[in-house]
C-alpha atoms as a printed R data frame, in Angstrom:
    type eleno elety resid chain resno       x       y       z
1   ATOM     1    CA   MET     A     1  21.034 -13.302   5.003
2   ATOM     2    CA   THR     A     2  17.926 -13.836   3.010
3   ATOM     3    CA   ASP     A     3  14.765 -11.988   4.562
4   ATOM     4    CA   CYS     A     4  13.707 -15.604   6.228
5   ATOM     5    CA   GLN     A     5  16.831 -16.952   7.016
6   ATOM     6    CA   ALA     A     6  16.637 -15.852  10.540
7   ATOM     7    CA   LEU     A     7  13.323 -17.429  10.662
8   ATOM     8    CA   ALA     A     8  14.564 -20.849   8.752
9   ATOM     9    CA   PRO     A     9  14.848 -22.826  12.201
10  ATOM    10    CA   ILE     A    10  10.898 -22.405  12.707
11  ATOM    11    CA   ALA     A    11   8.592 -25.620  12.453
12  ATOM    12    CA   VAL     A    12   5.747 -24.145  10.520
13  ATOM    13    CA   ALA     A    13   3.267 -26.711   9.017
14  ATOM    14    CA   VAL     A    14   2.914 -26.326   5.625
15  ATOM    15    CA   PRO     A    15  -0.416 -27.130   3.383
16  ATOM    16    CA   GLY     A    16  -0.433 -30.380   1.615
17  ATOM    17    CA   ALA     A    17  -2.511 -32.877   0.158
18  ATOM    18    CA   ASN     A    18  -5.271 -32.480   3.505
19  ATOM    19    CA   LEU     A    19  -5.659 -28.807   2.926
20  ATOM    20    CA   GLY     A    20  -8.666 -29.108   5.104
21  ATOM    21    CA   ALA     A    21  -6.586 -30.664   7.970
22  ATOM    22    CA   TYR     A    22  -4.189 -28.026   7.545
23  ATOM    23    CA   ILE     A    23  -6.564 -24.802   7.850
24  ATOM    24    CA   HIS     A    24  -8.519 -26.630  11.107
25  ATOM    25    CA   ALA     A    25  -5.140 -26.735  12.648
26  ATOM    26    CA   ALA     A    26  -4.430 -23.309  11.722
27  ATOM    27    CA   ASN     A    27  -7.775 -22.055  13.185
28  ATOM    28    CA   ARG     A    28  -6.954 -23.743  16.561
29  ATOM    29    CA   VAL     A    29  -4.048 -21.626  17.523
30  ATOM    30    CA   ALA     A    30  -5.122 -19.361  19.721
31  ATOM    31    CA   VAL     A    31  -5.314 -15.501  18.786
32  ATOM    32    CA   LEU     A    32  -2.795 -13.578  20.469
33  ATOM    33    CA   THR     A    33  -3.904 -10.539  23.054
34  ATOM    34    CA   ALA     A    34  -2.157  -7.126  22.229
35  ATOM    35    CA   ASP     A    35   0.266  -8.083  25.571
36  ATOM    36    CA   GLU     A    36   0.987 -11.473  24.426
37  ATOM    37    CA   GLU     A    37   2.159 -10.463  21.264
38  ATOM    38    CA   ARG     A    38   4.383  -7.672  22.393
39  ATOM    39    CA   THR     A    39   6.381  -9.825  24.576
40  ATOM    40    CA   LEU     A    40   6.902 -12.204  22.004
41  ATOM    41    CA   ALA     A    41   7.590  -9.950  19.270
42  ATOM    42    CA   GLU     A    42  10.366  -8.197  22.193
43  ATOM    43    CA   ARG     A    43  11.738 -11.466  22.935
44  ATOM    44    CA   PHE     A    44  12.196 -12.314  19.523
45  ATOM    45    CA   HIS     A    45  13.645  -8.651  18.547
46  ATOM    46    CA   VAL     A    46  15.885  -8.065  21.593
47  ATOM    47    CA   GLU     A    47  16.970 -12.041  22.587
48  ATOM    48    CA   ALA     A    48  16.604 -13.286  19.151
49  ATOM    49    CA   ASP     A    49  14.369 -16.105  20.500
50  ATOM    50    CA   LEU     A    50  13.101 -17.987  17.379
51  ATOM    51    CA   ASP     A    51  10.464 -19.878  19.814
52  ATOM    52    CA   ALA     A    52   8.864 -16.637  19.994
53  ATOM    53    CA   ALA     A    53   8.789 -15.704  16.310
54  ATOM    54    CA   ARG     A    54   7.570 -19.385  15.763
55  ATOM    55    CA   GLN     A    55   4.596 -18.848  18.276
56  ATOM    56    CA   LEU     A    56   3.660 -15.253  16.570
57  ATOM    57    CA   VAL     A    57   3.840 -17.180  13.170
58  ATOM    58    CA   LEU     A    58   1.713 -19.685  14.067
59  ATOM    59    CA   ALA     A    59  -1.072 -17.395  15.789
60  ATOM    60    CA   HIS     A    60  -1.427 -15.635  12.397
61  ATOM    61    CA   LEU     A    61  -1.753 -18.476   9.981
62  ATOM    62    CA   ARG     A    62  -5.391 -18.533  10.016
63  ATOM    63    CA   PHE     A    63  -4.957 -14.857   8.831
64  ATOM    64    CA   VAL     A    64  -3.299 -15.848   5.955
65  ATOM    65    CA   VAL     A    65  -5.457 -18.481   5.014
66  ATOM    66    CA   HIS     A    66  -8.216 -15.963   5.194
67  ATOM    67    CA   ILE     A    67  -6.256 -13.625   2.672
68  ATOM    68    CA   ALA     A    68  -5.253 -16.525   0.251
69  ATOM    69    CA   LYS     A    69  -9.003 -17.608   0.072
70  ATOM    70    CA   SER     A    70  -9.410 -14.044  -1.908
71  ATOM    71    CA   TYR     A    71  -7.243 -14.982  -4.813
72  ATOM    72    CA   ALA     A    72  -9.168 -18.325  -5.727
73  ATOM    73    CA   GLY     A    73 -10.140 -16.738  -8.754
74  ATOM    74    CA   TYR     A    74  -7.107 -17.272 -10.542
75  ATOM    75    CA   GLY     A    75  -7.510 -21.005 -10.684
76  ATOM    76    CA   LEU     A    76  -4.049 -21.503  -8.782
77  ATOM    77    CA   PRO     A    77  -3.953 -24.257  -5.819
78  ATOM    78    CA   GLN     A    78  -4.780 -22.699  -3.029
79  ATOM    79    CA   ALA     A    79  -1.966 -24.632  -0.905
80  ATOM    80    CA   ASP     A    80   0.285 -22.703  -2.840
81  ATOM    81    CA   LEU     A    81  -1.214 -19.415  -1.990
82  ATOM    82    CA   ILE     A    82  -1.172 -20.098   1.408
83  ATOM    83    CA   GLN     A    83   2.557 -21.212   1.432
84  ATOM    84    CA   GLU     A    84   3.471 -18.120  -0.589
85  ATOM    85    CA   GLY     A    85   1.806 -15.963   2.103
86  ATOM    86    CA   ASN     A    86   3.094 -17.836   4.557
87  ATOM    87    CA   ILE     A    87   6.569 -16.624   3.629
88  ATOM    88    CA   GLY     A    88   5.308 -13.131   3.528
89  ATOM    89    CA   LEU     A    89   4.249 -13.574   6.878
90  ATOM    90    CA   MET     A    90   7.456 -14.696   8.414
91  ATOM    91    CA   LYS     A    91   9.190 -11.433   6.523
92  ATOM    92    CA   ALA     A    92   6.670  -9.649   8.481
93  ATOM    93    CA   VAL     A    93   7.396 -11.108  11.723
94  ATOM    94    CA   LYS     A    94  11.017 -10.430  10.903
95  ATOM    95    CA   ARG     A    95  10.726  -6.684  10.351
96  ATOM    96    CA   PHE     A    96   7.734  -6.293  12.883
97  ATOM    97    CA   ASP     A    97   8.409  -3.695  15.338
98  ATOM    98    CA   PRO     A    98   6.157  -3.612  18.568
99  ATOM    99    CA   THR     A    99   6.887   0.142  19.395
100 ATOM   100    CA   MET     A   100   5.165   0.981  16.101
101 ATOM   101    CA   GLY     A   101   1.984   1.060  17.858
102 ATOM   102    CA   VAL     A   102   0.092  -1.392  15.542
103 ATOM   103    CA   ARG     A   103  -0.516  -5.131  15.973
104 ATOM   104    CA   LEU     A   104   1.320  -7.611  13.616
105 ATOM   105    CA   VAL     A   105  -1.897  -8.367  11.849
106 ATOM   106    CA   SER     A   106  -2.224  -5.209  10.307
107 ATOM   107    CA   PHE     A   107   1.421  -5.036   9.709
108 ATOM   108    CA   ALA     A   108   1.512  -8.399   8.116
109 ATOM   109    CA   VAL     A   109  -1.040  -7.736   5.787
110 ATOM   110    CA   HIS     A   110   1.061  -6.071   3.237
111 ATOM   111    CA   TRP     A   111   3.981  -8.806   3.363
112 ATOM   112    CA   ILE     A   112   1.404 -11.194   2.800
113 ATOM   113    CA   LYS     A   113  -0.262 -10.000   0.137
114 ATOM   114    CA   ALA     A   114   3.105  -8.919  -1.705
115 ATOM   115    CA   GLU     A   115   4.311 -13.006  -1.625
116 ATOM   116    CA   ILE     A   116   0.962 -13.977  -3.126
117 ATOM   117    CA   HIS     A   117   0.916 -11.112  -5.532
118 ATOM   118    CA   GLU     A   118   4.263 -12.042  -6.874
119 ATOM   119    CA   TYR     A   119   3.487 -15.681  -7.075
120 ATOM   120    CA   VAL     A   120   0.089 -15.118  -9.213
121 ATOM   121    CA   ILE     A   121   2.102 -12.441 -11.255
122 ATOM   122    CA   LYS     A   122   4.531 -15.492 -11.924
123 ATOM   123    CA   ASN     A   123   2.212 -18.387 -12.744
124 ATOM   124    CA   TRP     A   124  -1.078 -16.762 -13.992
125 ATOM   125    CA   ARG     A   125  -1.782 -17.772 -18.036
126 ATOM   126    CA   ILE     A   126  -1.662 -13.934 -18.431
127 ATOM   127    CA   VAL     A   127   1.911 -13.072 -18.030
128 ATOM   128    CA   LYS     A   128   3.272 -16.572 -19.301
129 ATOM   129    CA   ILE     A   129   4.870 -14.627 -22.013
130 ATOM   130    CA   ALA     A   130   7.216 -13.047 -19.469
131 ATOM   131    CA   THR     A   131   9.897 -15.729 -19.257
132 ATOM   132    CA   THR     A   132  12.837 -13.712 -19.940
133 ATOM   133    CA   LYS     A   133  14.443 -10.516 -18.258
134 ATOM   134    CA   ALA     A   134  13.312  -8.490 -21.228
135 ATOM   135    CA   GLN     A   135   9.922  -9.689 -21.675
136 ATOM   136    CA   ARG     A   136   9.325  -8.819 -17.908
137 ATOM   137    CA   LYS     A   137  10.466  -5.720 -18.121
138 ATOM   138    CA   LEU     A   138   7.983  -5.038 -21.023
139 ATOM   139    CA   PHE     A   139   5.072  -6.266 -18.638
140 ATOM   140    CA   PHE     A   140   6.040  -3.992 -16.404
141 ATOM   141    CA   ASN     A   141   6.645  -1.110 -18.096
142 ATOM   142    CA   LEU     A   142   4.507  -1.446 -21.240
143 ATOM   143    CA   ARG     A   143   1.722   0.815 -19.903
144 ATOM   144    CA   SER     A   144   3.641   3.784 -18.706
145 ATOM   145    CA   MET     A   145   5.590   4.105 -22.217
146 ATOM   146    CA   LYS     A   146   2.496   3.953 -24.091
147 ATOM   147    CA   LYS     A   147   1.324   7.882 -25.032
148 ATOM   148    CA   SER     A   148  -2.169   7.410 -24.826
149 ATOM   149    CA   SER     A   149  -5.108   4.779 -24.060
150 ATOM   150    CA   ALA     A   150  -5.271   3.631 -28.036
151 ATOM   151    CA   ASN     A   151  -4.064   0.544 -29.492
152 ATOM   152    CA   LEU     A   152  -0.379   0.866 -30.588
153 ATOM   153    CA   THR     A   153   0.617   1.705 -34.010
154 ATOM   154    CA   LEU     A   154   3.403  -0.655 -35.466
155 ATOM   155    CA   SER     A   155   5.411   2.015 -35.390
156 ATOM   156    CA   GLU     A   156   5.071   2.616 -31.745
157 ATOM   157    CA   ALA     A   157   5.416  -1.292 -30.854
158 ATOM   158    CA   GLU     A   158   8.872  -1.131 -32.635
159 ATOM   159    CA   ALA     A   159  10.075   2.137 -31.106
160 ATOM   160    CA   ILE     A   160   9.395   0.250 -27.644
161 ATOM   161    CA   ALA     A   161  10.872  -3.125 -28.755
162 ATOM   162    CA   SER     A   162  13.884  -1.431 -29.718
163 ATOM   163    CA   ASP     A   163  13.995   0.335 -26.360
164 ATOM   164    CA   LEU     A   164  13.476  -3.177 -24.321
165 ATOM   165    CA   ASN     A   165  15.446  -5.416 -26.471
166 ATOM   166    CA   VAL     A   166  12.186  -7.803 -27.485
167 ATOM   167    CA   SER     A   167  10.479  -8.339 -31.124
168 ATOM   168    CA   ALA     A   168   7.407  -5.743 -32.146
169 ATOM   169    CA   ARG     A   169   5.367  -8.890 -31.928
170 ATOM   170    CA   ASP     A   170   6.203  -9.211 -28.394
171 ATOM   171    CA   VAL     A   171   4.886  -5.863 -27.624
172 ATOM   172    CA   LEU     A   172   1.878  -6.049 -29.362
173 ATOM   173    CA   GLU     A   173   1.297  -9.532 -27.667
174 ATOM   174    CA   MET     A   174   1.760  -8.143 -24.552
175 ATOM   175    CA   GLU     A   175  -0.403  -4.908 -25.199
176 ATOM   176    CA   GLY     A   176  -3.329  -7.725 -25.539
177 ATOM   177    CA   ARG     A   177  -2.701  -9.492 -22.601
178 ATOM   178    CA   LEU     A   178  -2.412  -6.044 -20.363
179 ATOM   179    CA   LEU     A   179  -5.993  -5.096 -22.067
180 ATOM   180    CA   SER     A   180  -7.473  -8.712 -20.503
181 ATOM   181    CA   TYR     A   181  -5.110  -7.688 -16.944
182 ATOM   182    CA   ASP     A   182  -6.870  -4.044 -16.603
183 ATOM   183    CA   ALA     A   183 -10.253  -5.569 -17.581
184 ATOM   184    CA   PRO     A   184 -13.204  -4.330 -15.181
185 ATOM   185    CA   ILE     A   185 -15.168  -6.316 -12.791
186 ATOM   186    CA   ASP     A   186 -18.309  -6.858 -14.321
187 ATOM   187    CA   GLY     A   187 -19.960 -10.203 -15.493
188 ATOM   188    CA   SER     A   188 -21.315 -12.831 -13.887
189 ATOM   189    CA   PRO     A   189 -19.751 -15.911 -12.282
190 ATOM   190    CA   ASP     A   190 -21.020 -18.410 -15.429
191 ATOM   191    CA   ASP     A   191 -19.238 -15.953 -17.804
192 ATOM   192    CA   ASP     A   192 -16.725 -17.794 -20.048
193 ATOM   193    CA   ASP     A   193 -14.303 -15.075 -20.363
194 ATOM   194    CA   GLU     A   194 -11.758 -14.665 -17.032
195 ATOM   195    CA   ARG     A   195 -11.066 -11.264 -17.532
196 ATOM   196    CA   ALA     A   196 -14.651 -10.006 -16.631
197 ATOM   197    CA   SER     A   197 -14.292 -11.121 -12.689
198 ATOM   198    CA   HIS     A   198 -10.591 -12.248 -12.072
199 ATOM   199    CA   ALA     A   199  -8.602  -9.545 -13.659
200 ATOM   200    CA   PRO     A   200  -5.453  -9.382 -11.156
201 ATOM   201    CA   ILE     A   201  -5.097  -5.568 -11.377
202 ATOM   202    CA   HIS     A   202  -8.149  -5.922  -9.053
203 ATOM   203    CA   TYR     A   203  -6.515  -7.570  -6.438
204 ATOM   204    CA   LEU     A   204  -2.948  -5.940  -6.260
205 ATOM   205    CA   GLU     A   205  -1.626  -4.063  -3.277
206 ATOM   206    CA   ASP     A   206  -2.999  -1.084  -2.265
207 ATOM   207    CA   ARG     A   207  -0.157   0.887  -0.084
208 ATOM   208    CA   ARG     A   208  -2.687   3.301   1.700
209 ATOM   209    CA   TYR     A   209  -3.419   1.225   4.375
210 ATOM   210    CA   ASP     A   210   0.247  -0.135   4.832
211 ATOM   211    CA   PRO     A   211   1.149   0.682   8.427
212 ATOM   212    CA   ALA     A   212   4.368   1.941   7.602
213 ATOM   213    CA   VAL     A   213   2.745   4.548   4.923
214 ATOM   214    CA   GLN     A   214   0.070   5.517   7.220
215 ATOM   215    CA   ILE     A   215   2.638   6.283  10.164
216 ATOM   216    CA   GLU     A   216   4.993   8.087   7.665
217 ATOM   217    CA   ALA     A   217   1.733  10.141   6.587
218 ATOM   218    CA   SER     A   218   0.815  10.811  10.186
219 ATOM   219    CA   ASP     A   219   4.244  11.939  11.187
220 ATOM   220    CA   PHE     A   220   4.043  14.211   8.136
221 ATOM   221    CA   GLU     A   221   0.824  15.808   8.912
222 ATOM   222    CA   SER     A   222   1.816  16.159  12.665
223 ATOM   223    CA   ASN     A   223   5.117  17.926  11.667
224 ATOM   224    CA   ASN     A   224   3.085  20.335   9.141
225 ATOM   225    CA   SER     A   225   0.620  21.177  11.847
226 ATOM   226    CA   GLU     A   226   3.728  22.143  14.645
227 ATOM   227    CA   ARG     A   227   5.343  23.752  11.919
228 ATOM   228    CA   LEU     A   228   2.295  25.951  10.841
229 ATOM   229    CA   MET     A   229   1.597  26.948  14.683
230 ATOM   230    CA   ALA     A   230   5.059  27.925  15.259
231 ATOM   231    CA   ALA     A   231   4.708  30.300  12.342
232 ATOM   232    CA   LEU     A   232   1.283  31.656  13.303
233 ATOM   233    CA   ASP     A   233   3.144  32.293  16.840
234 ATOM   234    CA   THR     A   234   5.393  34.944  15.044
235 ATOM   235    CA   LEU     A   235   2.198  36.939  14.052
236 ATOM   236    CA   ASP     A   236   0.728  39.747  16.366
237 ATOM   237    CA   ASP     A   237  -2.854  38.925  18.138
238 ATOM   238    CA   ARG     A   238  -4.650  40.668  14.865
239 ATOM   239    CA   SER     A   239  -3.253  39.039  12.198
240 ATOM   240    CA   LYS     A   240  -3.426  35.707  13.989
241 ATOM   241    CA   ALA     A   241  -7.077  36.066  14.602
242 ATOM   242    CA   ILE     A   242  -7.909  36.992  11.228
243 ATOM   243    CA   LEU     A   243  -5.784  34.037   9.452
244 ATOM   244    CA   ALA     A   244  -7.665  32.053  12.195
245 ATOM   245    CA   ARG     A   245 -11.102  33.226  11.330
246 ATOM   246    CA   ARG     A   246 -10.595  33.303   7.469
247 ATOM   247    CA   TRP     A   247  -8.877  29.714   7.037
248 ATOM   248    CA   LEU     A   248  -8.837  28.001   9.896
249 ATOM   249    CA   SER     A   249 -12.236  27.902  11.129
250 ATOM   250    CA   GLU     A   250 -15.174  25.525   9.687
251 ATOM   251    CA   GLN     A   251 -17.474  28.556   8.716
252 ATOM   252    CA   LYS     A   252 -14.964  30.857   6.941
253 ATOM   253    CA   ALA     A   253 -15.639  34.693   7.791
254 ATOM   254    CA   THR     A   254 -16.122  37.497   5.045
255 ATOM   255    CA   LEU     A   255 -13.715  40.461   4.592
256 ATOM   256    CA   HIS     A   256 -16.764  42.694   5.908
257 ATOM   257    CA   GLU     A   257 -17.559  40.586   9.116
258 ATOM   258    CA   LEU     A   258 -14.158  40.875  10.024
259 ATOM   259    CA   ALA     A   259 -14.130  44.956   8.932
260 ATOM   260    CA   ALA     A   260 -16.861  45.269  11.166
261 ATOM   261    CA   GLU     A   261 -15.381  43.389  14.100
262 ATOM   262    CA   PHE     A   262 -12.063  45.136  13.722
263 ATOM   263    CA   GLY     A   263 -13.620  48.970  13.173
264 ATOM   264    CA   VAL     A   264 -11.492  48.954   9.713
265 ATOM   265    CA   SER     A   265 -12.189  48.537   5.979
266 ATOM   266    CA   ALA     A   266 -12.559  45.283   4.058
267 ATOM   267    CA   GLU     A   267  -9.627  46.617   2.187
268 ATOM   268    CA   ARG     A   268  -7.593  46.652   5.005
269 ATOM   269    CA   ILE     A   269  -8.460  43.109   6.344
270 ATOM   270    CA   ARG     A   270  -7.606  42.176   2.987
271 ATOM   271    CA   GLN     A   271  -4.102  43.736   3.231
272 ATOM   272    CA   LEU     A   272  -3.552  42.456   6.771
273 ATOM   273    CA   GLU     A   273  -4.583  38.813   5.466
274 ATOM   274    CA   LYS     A   274  -1.965  39.113   2.568
275 ATOM   275    CA   ASN     A   275   0.585  40.068   4.730
276 ATOM   276    CA   ALA     A   276   0.012  37.627   7.678
277 ATOM   277    CA   MET     A   277   0.134  34.897   5.096
278 ATOM   278    CA   ASP     A   278   3.425  36.290   3.548
279 ATOM   279    CA   LYS     A   279   5.069  35.778   7.097
280 ATOM   280    CA   VAL     A   280   3.855  32.557   7.637
281 ATOM   281    CA   ARG     A   281   4.432  31.043   4.078
282 ATOM   282    CA   ALA     A   282   8.028  32.737   4.781
283 ATOM   283    CA   VAL     A   283   8.243  30.792   7.893
284 ATOM   284    CA   LEU     A   284   7.145  27.518   6.502
285 ATOM   285    CA   VAL     A   285   9.870  27.315   3.715
286 ATOM   286    CA   ALA     A   286  12.426  28.634   5.670
């Protein structure tokens, strides 16, 4: 089963010749409350209720339109961009877990942009050379295979061409196109050079804000905090206080300040700190 087969029966209007009417209709669909969204998501995932999925998709079409508009600089049909975004939205609805603690719109952004990015990569003039499997492999791997930011020499191009089963000419042409692909955003809207303001690298996915990535990072941080607290609990009160004052306080205490507080030498504080750190490290790596 493909990613969207479960949603295939959903009758979602697609943007056609009258794009304005489609956008107007999409904006007229009411935005769901958090409770309404959760109820519909549960109906779809628990009861396989396709009508609930349809309502989730329709209520978020306006967000696809909003995202698709940010890709207007490529000169690609906006209706096609919206349709690709809608495919991403349906994939998001299929995967959305209402127990994750995030709204569908936040989760769906990743999937909407991923579909639009793939469409842009396949259709923008800068990657028209990548028509074969080997050339697509070249497009996605050339940057990492280059040993420096300098232009490739003929011998380097020939070596890469041999590895990827393409011609050296293809390698050199793709390198030139990648320079366009990485172009900085600087130039005015009136510039003839598309590279100045519409380089696709500036529109590619930033996974830092993918809810799944954020939840994973949060879980990782929470787990580390719990393990650190457990490791600190293995220390005596004095050693725990020294580590807390030296490393866990906003204002780090000096060895001499702690020496005066505990009535020992600064060297003794240093030794206690080192011993405590060794014990905590041993617990954390166990």
